[in-house]
Amino acid sequence: MSFLTAGVGSLIGGVASGIGSLVGSSQASSAAKDAANAQLQMYQQTSANLLPYNALGQTAGANALALAQGPQPTQYLTQAAASMPGQMTQAQLEATPGYQFARDQGLKAVQSSAAARGLGVSGASLKGA
């Protein structure tokens, strides 16, 4: 008789467990769908909040591209070399604004570096300049 009672109890426990797992999985599935919907709503709200900045960035990018496609740096070299066919001379190269700026910035960098190390008027820094 105890085997029969144990078997019936086991059967009832198994059925109850099965029903519980079905209910639990249904609740878990519902919770997952709710979480996914909440995330979608947050994404859509964030996207709407950032839309003006996105549009501003795209406009700025187009403006920067237009500026970059303006006068080309090689325009100065072409103008300087137009008077002489062939290769550009050192004097013509030194007359270009890009060369002068790069030279001035390079000299300032060397002088600042030497001054920062306490070598402002040393022979090595004068030689480097």
CSV table of N, CA and C in Angstrom, one decimal:
chain,number,residue,atom,x,y,z
A,1,MET,N,0.8,-1.2,0.0
A,1,MET,CA,0.0,0.0,0.0
A,1,MET,C,0.9,1.3,0.0
A,2,SER,N,2.0,1.2,0.7
A,2,SER,CA,2.8,2.4,0.7
A,2,SER,C,3.5,2.7,-0.6
A,3,PHE,N,3.7,1.6,-1.4
A,3,PHE,CA,4.2,1.8,-2.8
A,3,PHE,C,3.2,2.6,-3.6
A,4,LEU,N,1.9,2.2,-3.5
A,4,LEU,CA,0.8,2.8,-4.2
A,4,LEU,C,0.7,4.3,-3.8
A,5,THR,N,0.8,4.6,-2.6
A,5,THR,CA,0.7,5.9,-2.1
A,5,THR,C,1.9,6.8,-2.6
A,6,ALA,N,3.0,6.2,-2.5
A,6,ALA,CA,4.2,6.9,-3.0
A,6,ALA,C,4.1,7.1,-4.5
A,7,GLY,N,3.6,6.1,-5.2
A,7,GLY,CA,3.5,6.3,-6.7
A,7,GLY,C,2.5,7.4,-7.1
A,8,VAL,N,1.3,7.4,-6.4
A,8,VAL,CA,0.3,8.4,-6.6
A,8,VAL,C,0.9,9.8,-6.2
A,9,GLY,N,1.6,9.9,-5.1
A,9,GLY,CA,2.2,11.1,-4.7
A,9,GLY,C,3.2,11.6,-5.7
A,10,SER,N,4.0,10.7,-6.2
A,10,SER,CA,5.0,11.0,-7.2
A,10,SER,C,4.3,11.5,-8.5
A,11,LEU,N,3.2,10.9,-8.8
A,11,LEU,CA,2.5,11.3,-10.1
A,11,LEU,C,1.9,12.7,-9.9
A,12,ILE,N,1.3,12.9,-8.8
A,12,ILE,CA,0.7,14.2,-8.5
A,12,ILE,C,1.8,15.3,-8.5
A,13,GLY,N,2.9,15.0,-7.8
A,13,GLY,CA,4.0,15.9,-7.8
A,13,GLY,C,4.5,16.3,-9.1
A,14,GLY,N,4.6,15.2,-10.0
A,14,GLY,CA,5.1,15.4,-11.3
A,14,GLY,C,4.2,16.3,-12.2
A,15,VAL,N,2.9,16.1,-12.0
A,15,VAL,CA,1.9,16.8,-12.8
A,15,VAL,C,2.0,18.3,-12.3
A,16,ALA,N,2.0,18.5,-11.0
A,16,ALA,CA,2.1,19.8,-10.4
A,16,ALA,C,3.3,20.6,-10.9
A,17,SER,N,4.4,19.8,-10.9
A,17,SER,CA,5.7,20.4,-11.3
A,17,SER,C,5.6,20.9,-12.8
A,18,GLY,N,5.0,20.0,-13.6
A,18,GLY,CA,4.8,20.3,-15.0
A,18,GLY,C,4.0,21.5,-15.2
A,19,ILE,N,2.9,21.6,-14.5
A,19,ILE,CA,2.0,22.8,-14.6
A,19,ILE,C,2.7,24.0,-14.1
A,20,GLY,N,3.5,23.9,-13.1
A,20,GLY,CA,4.2,25.0,-12.5
A,20,GLY,C,5.3,25.5,-13.5
A,21,SER,N,5.9,24.6,-14.2
A,21,SER,CA,6.9,25.0,-15.2
A,21,SER,C,6.3,25.7,-16.4
A,22,LEU,N,5.1,25.2,-16.8
A,22,LEU,CA,4.4,25.9,-17.9
A,22,LEU,C,4.0,27.3,-17.5
A,23,VAL,N,3.5,27.5,-16.3
A,23,VAL,CA,3.1,28.8,-15.9
A,23,VAL,C,4.3,29.7,-15.7
A,24,GLY,N,5.4,29.1,-15.2
A,24,GLY,CA,6.6,29.9,-15.0
A,24,GLY,C,7.2,30.3,-16.3
A,25,SER,N,7.2,29.4,-17.3
A,25,SER,CA,7.8,29.8,-18.6
A,25,SER,C,7.0,30.8,-19.3
A,26,SER,N,5.7,30.7,-19.1
A,26,SER,CA,4.8,31.8,-19.7
A,26,SER,C,5.1,33.1,-19.1
A,27,GLN,N,5.3,33.1,-17.8
A,27,GLN,CA,5.6,34.4,-17.1
A,27,GLN,C,6.9,34.9,-17.5
A,28,ALA,N,7.9,34.1,-17.6
A,28,ALA,CA,9.2,34.5,-18.1
A,28,ALA,C,9.2,35.0,-19.5
A,29,SER,N,8.5,34.4,-20.3
A,29,SER,CA,8.3,34.8,-21.7
A,29,SER,C,7.7,36.2,-21.8
A,30,SER,N,6.6,36.4,-20.9
A,30,SER,CA,6.0,37.7,-20.9
A,30,SER,C,6.9,38.8,-20.3
A,31,ALA,N,7.7,38.4,-19.3
A,31,ALA,CA,8.6,39.4,-18.8
A,31,ALA,C,9.7,39.8,-19.8
A,32,ALA,N,10.2,38.8,-20.6
A,32,ALA,CA,11.2,39.1,-21.6
A,32,ALA,C,10.6,40.0,-22.7
A,33,LYS,N,9.4,39.8,-23.1
A,33,LYS,CA,8.8,40.7,-24.1
A,33,LYS,C,8.6,42.1,-23.5
A,34,ASP,N,8.2,42.2,-22.2
A,34,ASP,CA,8.0,43.5,-21.6
A,34,ASP,C,9.4,44.2,-21.6
A,35,ALA,N,10.4,43.5,-21.2
A,35,ALA,CA,11.8,44.1,-21.2
A,35,ALA,C,12.2,44.6,-22.5
A,36,ALA,N,12.0,43.8,-23.6
A,36,ALA,CA,12.4,44.1,-24.9
A,36,ALA,C,11.6,45.4,-25.4
A,37,ASN,N,10.3,45.4,-25.0
A,37,ASN,CA,9.5,46.6,-25.4
A,37,ASN,C,10.0,47.9,-24.7
A,38,ALA,N,10.4,47.7,-23.4
A,38,ALA,CA,10.9,48.9,-22.6
A,38,ALA,C,12.2,49.3,-23.3
A,39,GLN,N,13.1,48.4,-23.7
A,39,GLN,CA,14.4,48.8,-24.3
A,39,GLN,C,14.1,49.5,-25.6
A,40,LEU,N,13.1,49.0,-26.4
A,40,LEU,CA,12.8,49.7,-27.7
A,40,LEU,C,12.3,51.1,-27.5
A,41,GLN,N,11.5,51.3,-26.5
A,41,GLN,CA,11.0,52.6,-26.2
A,41,GLN,C,12.1,53.5,-25.8
A,42,MET,N,13.1,53.0,-24.9
A,42,MET,CA,14.2,53.9,-24.5
A,42,MET,C,15.1,54.2,-25.7
A,43,TYR,N,15.3,53.3,-26.6
A,43,TYR,CA,16.1,53.5,-27.8
A,43,TYR,C,15.4,54.6,-28.7
A,44,GLN,N,14.1,54.5,-28.9
A,44,GLN,CA,13.4,55.4,-29.7
A,44,GLN,C,13.5,56.8,-29.1
A,45,GLN,N,13.3,56.9,-27.8
A,45,GLN,CA,13.4,58.2,-27.1
A,45,GLN,C,14.8,58.8,-27.2
A,46,THR,N,15.8,58.0,-27.0
A,46,THR,CA,17.2,58.5,-27.1
A,46,THR,C,17.5,59.0,-28.5
A,47,SER,N,17.0,58.2,-29.5
A,47,SER,CA,17.2,58.6,-30.9
A,47,SER,C,16.5,59.9,-31.2
A,48,ALA,N,15.3,60.1,-30.7
A,48,ALA,CA,14.6,61.3,-30.9
A,48,ALA,C,15.3,62.5,-30.2
A,49,ASN,N,15.9,62.3,-29.0
A,49,ASN,CA,16.6,63.3,-28.3
A,49,ASN,C,17.8,63.7,-29.0
A,50,LEU,N,18.5,62.8,-29.6
A,50,LEU,CA,19.8,63.1,-30.3
A,50,LEU,C,19.7,63.5,-31.7
A,51,LEU,N,18.5,63.5,-32.3
A,51,LEU,CA,18.3,63.8,-33.7
A,51,LEU,C,18.8,65.2,-34.0
A,52,PRO,N,18.5,66.3,-33.2
A,52,PRO,CA,19.0,67.6,-33.6
A,52,PRO,C,20.6,67.7,-33.7
A,53,TYR,N,21.2,67.0,-32.7
A,53,TYR,CA,22.7,67.0,-32.7
A,53,TYR,C,23.2,66.2,-33.9
A,54,ASN,N,22.5,65.1,-34.3
A,54,ASN,CA,22.9,64.3,-35.5
A,54,ASN,C,22.8,65.2,-36.7
A,55,ALA,N,21.7,65.9,-36.9
A,55,ALA,CA,21.6,66.8,-38.0
A,55,ALA,C,22.6,67.9,-38.1
A,56,LEU,N,22.9,68.4,-36.9
A,56,LEU,CA,24.0,69.5,-36.8
A,56,LEU,C,25.3,68.9,-37.2
A,57,GLY,N,25.6,67.7,-36.8
A,57,GLY,CA,26.9,67.1,-37.1
A,57,GLY,C,27.0,66.8,-38.6
A,58,GLN,N,25.9,66.4,-39.2
A,58,GLN,CA,26.0,66.1,-40.6
A,58,GLN,C,26.1,67.4,-41.4
A,59,THR,N,25.5,68.5,-41.0
A,59,THR,CA,25.7,69.8,-41.6
A,59,THR,C,27.1,70.3,-41.5
A,60,ALA,N,27.6,70.1,-40.3
A,60,ALA,CA,29.0,70.6,-40.0
A,60,ALA,C,30.0,69.8,-40.9
A,61,GLY,N,29.7,68.5,-41.0
A,61,GLY,CA,30.6,67.6,-41.8
A,61,GLY,C,30.6,68.0,-43.3
A,62,ALA,N,29.4,68.4,-43.8
A,62,ALA,CA,29.3,68.8,-45.2
A,62,ALA,C,30.0,70.2,-45.4
A,63,ASN,N,29.9,71.1,-44.4
A,63,ASN,CA,30.5,72.3,-44.5
A,63,ASN,C,32.1,72.2,-44.4
A,64,ALA,N,32.5,71.3,-43.6
A,64,ALA,CA,34.0,71.1,-43.5
A,64,ALA,C,34.5,70.5,-44.8
A,65,LEU,N,33.7,69.6,-45.4
A,65,LEU,CA,34.1,69.0,-46.7
A,65,LEU,C,34.2,70.0,-47.8
A,66,ALA,N,33.2,71.0,-47.8
A,66,ALA,CA,33.2,72.0,-48.8
A,66,ALA,C,34.4,72.9,-48.6
A,67,LEU,N,34.8,73.2,-47.3
A,67,LEU,CA,36.0,74.0,-47.1
A,67,LEU,C,37.2,73.3,-47.5
A,68,ALA,N,37.3,72.0,-47.2
A,68,ALA,CA,38.5,71.3,-47.6
A,68,ALA,C,38.6,71.1,-49.1
A,69,GLN,N,37.6,71.2,-49.8
A,69,GLN,CA,37.6,71.1,-51.2
A,69,GLN,C,37.8,72.5,-51.9
A,70,GLY,N,38.0,73.5,-51.1
A,70,GLY,CA,38.2,74.9,-51.6
A,70,GLY,C,39.6,74.9,-52.3
A,71,PRO,N,40.3,76.1,-52.2
A,71,PRO,CA,41.6,76.2,-52.8
A,71,PRO,C,42.5,75.1,-52.3
A,72,GLN,N,43.1,74.4,-53.2
A,72,GLN,CA,44.0,73.3,-52.9
A,72,GLN,C,45.4,73.8,-52.5
A,73,PRO,N,46.0,73.1,-51.5
A,73,PRO,CA,47.4,73.5,-51.1
A,73,PRO,C,48.3,73.6,-52.3
A,74,THR,N,48.1,72.7,-53.3
A,74,THR,CA,49.1,72.6,-54.4
A,74,THR,C,48.9,73.9,-55.3
A,75,GLN,N,47.8,74.6,-55.1
A,75,GLN,CA,47.6,75.8,-55.9
A,75,GLN,C,48.8,76.8,-55.8
A,76,TYR,N,49.3,76.9,-54.6
A,76,TYR,CA,50.4,77.9,-54.3
A,76,TYR,C,51.7,77.4,-55.0
A,77,LEU,N,51.9,76.1,-55.0
A,77,LEU,CA,53.1,75.5,-55.6
A,77,LEU,C,53.0,75.7,-57.1
A,78,THR,N,51.8,75.5,-57.7
A,78,THR,CA,51.5,75.6,-59.1
A,78,THR,C,51.8,77.0,-59.6
A,79,GLN,N,51.3,78.0,-58.8
A,79,GLN,CA,51.4,79.4,-59.1
A,79,GLN,C,52.9,79.8,-59.1
A,80,ALA,N,53.6,79.3,-58.1
A,80,ALA,CA,55.0,79.6,-57.9
A,80,ALA,C,55.9,79.0,-59.0
A,81,ALA,N,55.5,77.8,-59.4
A,81,ALA,CA,56.3,77.1,-60.4
A,81,ALA,C,55.9,77.5,-61.9
A,82,ALA,N,54.8,78.2,-62.0
A,82,ALA,CA,54.3,78.5,-63.3
A,82,ALA,C,55.2,79.4,-64.1
A,83,SER,N,56.0,80.2,-63.5
A,83,SER,CA,57.0,81.0,-64.2
A,83,SER,C,58.1,80.2,-64.8
A,84,MET,N,58.4,79.1,-64.2
A,84,MET,CA,59.6,78.3,-64.7
A,84,MET,C,59.1,76.9,-64.9
A,85,PRO,N,59.2,76.4,-66.1
A,85,PRO,CA,58.9,75.0,-66.3
A,85,PRO,C,59.9,74.1,-65.7
A,86,GLY,N,59.5,72.9,-65.4
A,86,GLY,CA,60.4,71.9,-64.8
A,86,GLY,C,60.3,71.9,-63.3
A,87,GLN,N,61.4,71.7,-62.6
A,87,GLN,CA,61.3,71.6,-61.1
A,87,GLN,C,61.4,73.0,-60.5
A,88,MET,N,60.8,73.0,-59.3
A,88,MET,CA,60.7,74.3,-58.5
A,88,MET,C,62.1,74.5,-57.9
A,89,THR,N,62.5,75.8,-57.8
A,89,THR,CA,63.8,76.1,-57.1
A,89,THR,C,63.6,76.2,-55.6
A,90,GLN,N,64.7,76.2,-54.9
A,90,GLN,CA,64.6,76.3,-53.4
A,90,GLN,C,64.0,77.6,-53.1
A,91,ALA,N,64.3,78.7,-53.8
A,91,ALA,CA,63.8,80.0,-53.4
A,91,ALA,C,62.3,80.1,-53.7
A,92,GLN,N,61.8,79.4,-54.7
A,92,GLN,CA,60.4,79.4,-55.0
A,92,GLN,C,59.6,78.6,-53.9
A,93,LEU,N,60.2,77.5,-53.5
A,93,LEU,CA,59.6,76.7,-52.5
A,93,LEU,C,59.5,77.5,-51.2
A,94,GLU,N,60.6,78.2,-50.8
A,94,GLU,CA,60.6,78.9,-49.6
A,94,GLU,C,59.7,80.1,-49.6
A,95,ALA,N,59.2,80.5,-50.8
A,95,ALA,CA,58.3,81.6,-50.9
A,95,ALA,C,56.9,81.2,-50.7
A,96,THR,N,56.6,79.9,-50.6
A,96,THR,CA,55.2,79.5,-50.5
A,96,THR,C,54.8,79.6,-49.0
A,97,PRO,N,53.5,80.0,-48.8
A,97,PRO,CA,53.0,80.2,-47.4
A,97,PRO,C,53.1,79.0,-46.5
A,98,GLY,N,52.9,77.8,-47.1
A,98,GLY,CA,52.9,76.6,-46.3
A,98,GLY,C,54.3,76.3,-45.8
A,99,TYR,N,55.3,76.5,-46.6
A,99,TYR,CA,56.7,76.3,-46.2
A,99,TYR,C,57.1,77.3,-45.1
A,100,GLN,N,56.7,78.5,-45.2
A,100,GLN,CA,57.1,79.5,-44.2
A,100,GLN,C,56.4,79.2,-42.9
A,101,PHE,N,55.2,78.8,-42.9
A,101,PHE,CA,54.5,78.5,-41.7
A,101,PHE,C,55.1,77.2,-41.0
A,102,ALA,N,55.4,76.2,-41.8
A,102,ALA,CA,56.0,75.0,-41.2
A,102,ALA,C,57.4,75.3,-40.7
A,103,ARG,N,58.2,76.1,-41.4
A,103,ARG,CA,59.5,76.5,-40.9
A,103,ARG,C,59.4,77.2,-39.5
A,104,ASP,N,58.5,78.2,-39.5
A,104,ASP,CA,58.4,79.0,-38.3
A,104,ASP,C,57.9,78.1,-37.1
A,105,GLN,N,56.9,77.3,-37.3
A,105,GLN,CA,56.4,76.4,-36.3
A,105,GLN,C,57.5,75.4,-35.8
A,106,GLY,N,58.3,74.9,-36.7
A,106,GLY,CA,59.4,74.0,-36.4
A,106,GLY,C,60.4,74.6,-35.5
A,107,LEU,N,60.8,75.9,-35.9
A,107,LEU,CA,61.8,76.6,-35.1
A,107,LEU,C,61.3,76.9,-33.7
A,108,LYS,N,60.0,77.3,-33.6
A,108,LYS,CA,59.4,77.6,-32.3
A,108,LYS,C,59.4,76.3,-31.4
A,109,ALA,N,59.1,75.2,-32.0
A,109,ALA,CA,59.1,73.9,-31.3
A,109,ALA,C,60.5,73.5,-30.8
A,110,VAL,N,61.5,73.7,-31.6
A,110,VAL,CA,62.9,73.4,-31.1
A,110,VAL,C,63.3,74.3,-30.0
A,111,GLN,N,63.0,75.6,-30.2
A,111,GLN,CA,63.3,76.6,-29.1
A,111,GLN,C,62.6,76.4,-27.8
A,112,SER,N,61.3,76.0,-27.9
A,112,SER,CA,60.5,75.8,-26.7
A,112,SER,C,61.0,74.5,-26.0
A,113,SER,N,61.3,73.5,-26.8
A,113,SER,CA,61.8,72.3,-26.2
A,113,SER,C,63.2,72.5,-25.5
A,114,ALA,N,64.0,73.3,-26.1
A,114,ALA,CA,65.3,73.5,-25.5
A,114,ALA,C,65.2,74.4,-24.2
A,115,ALA,N,64.3,75.4,-24.3
A,115,ALA,CA,64.0,76.2,-23.1
A,115,ALA,C,63.4,75.4,-22.0
A,116,ALA,N,62.6,74.5,-22.3
A,116,ALA,CA,62.0,73.7,-21.2
A,116,ALA,C,63.0,72.8,-20.5
A,117,ARG,N,64.0,72.4,-21.2
A,117,ARG,CA,65.1,71.6,-20.6
A,117,ARG,C,66.2,72.4,-20.0
A,118,GLY,N,66.1,73.7,-20.1
A,118,GLY,CA,67.1,74.6,-19.5
A,118,GLY,C,68.3,74.8,-20.4
A,119,LEU,N,68.1,74.6,-21.7
A,119,LEU,CA,69.2,74.7,-22.6
A,119,LEU,C,68.9,75.8,-23.7
A,120,GLY,N,68.3,76.9,-23.2
A,120,GLY,CA,67.8,77.9,-24.1
A,120,GLY,C,68.9,78.5,-24.9
A,121,VAL,N,70.1,78.7,-24.4
A,121,VAL,CA,71.1,79.4,-25.2
A,121,VAL,C,72.4,78.5,-25.2
A,122,SER,N,72.2,77.2,-25.2
A,122,SER,CA,73.4,76.3,-25.3
A,122,SER,C,73.8,76.2,-26.7
A,123,GLY,N,75.0,75.6,-26.9
A,123,GLY,CA,75.5,75.4,-28.3
A,123,GLY,C,74.7,74.4,-29.0
A,124,ALA,N,74.1,73.4,-28.4
A,124,ALA,CA,73.3,72.4,-29.0
A,124,ALA,C,72.0,73.0,-29.6
A,125,SER,N,71.4,73.8,-28.7
A,125,SER,CA,70.1,74.4,-29.2
A,125,SER,C,70.3,75.4,-30.3
A,126,LEU,N,71.5,76.2,-30.2
A,126,LEU,CA,71.8,77.1,-31.3
A,126,LEU,C,72.1,76.4,-32.6
A,127,LYS,N,72.7,75.2,-32.5
A,127,LYS,CA,73.0,74.4,-33.7
A,127,LYS,C,71.7,73.9,-34.3
A,128,GLY,N,70.8,73.4,-33.4
A,128,GLY,CA,69.5,72.9,-33.8
A,128,GLY,C,68.7,73.9,-34.6
A,129,ALA,N,68.8,75.1,-34.1
A,129,ALA,CA,68.0,76.2,-34.8
A,129,ALA,C,68.6,76.5,-36.1
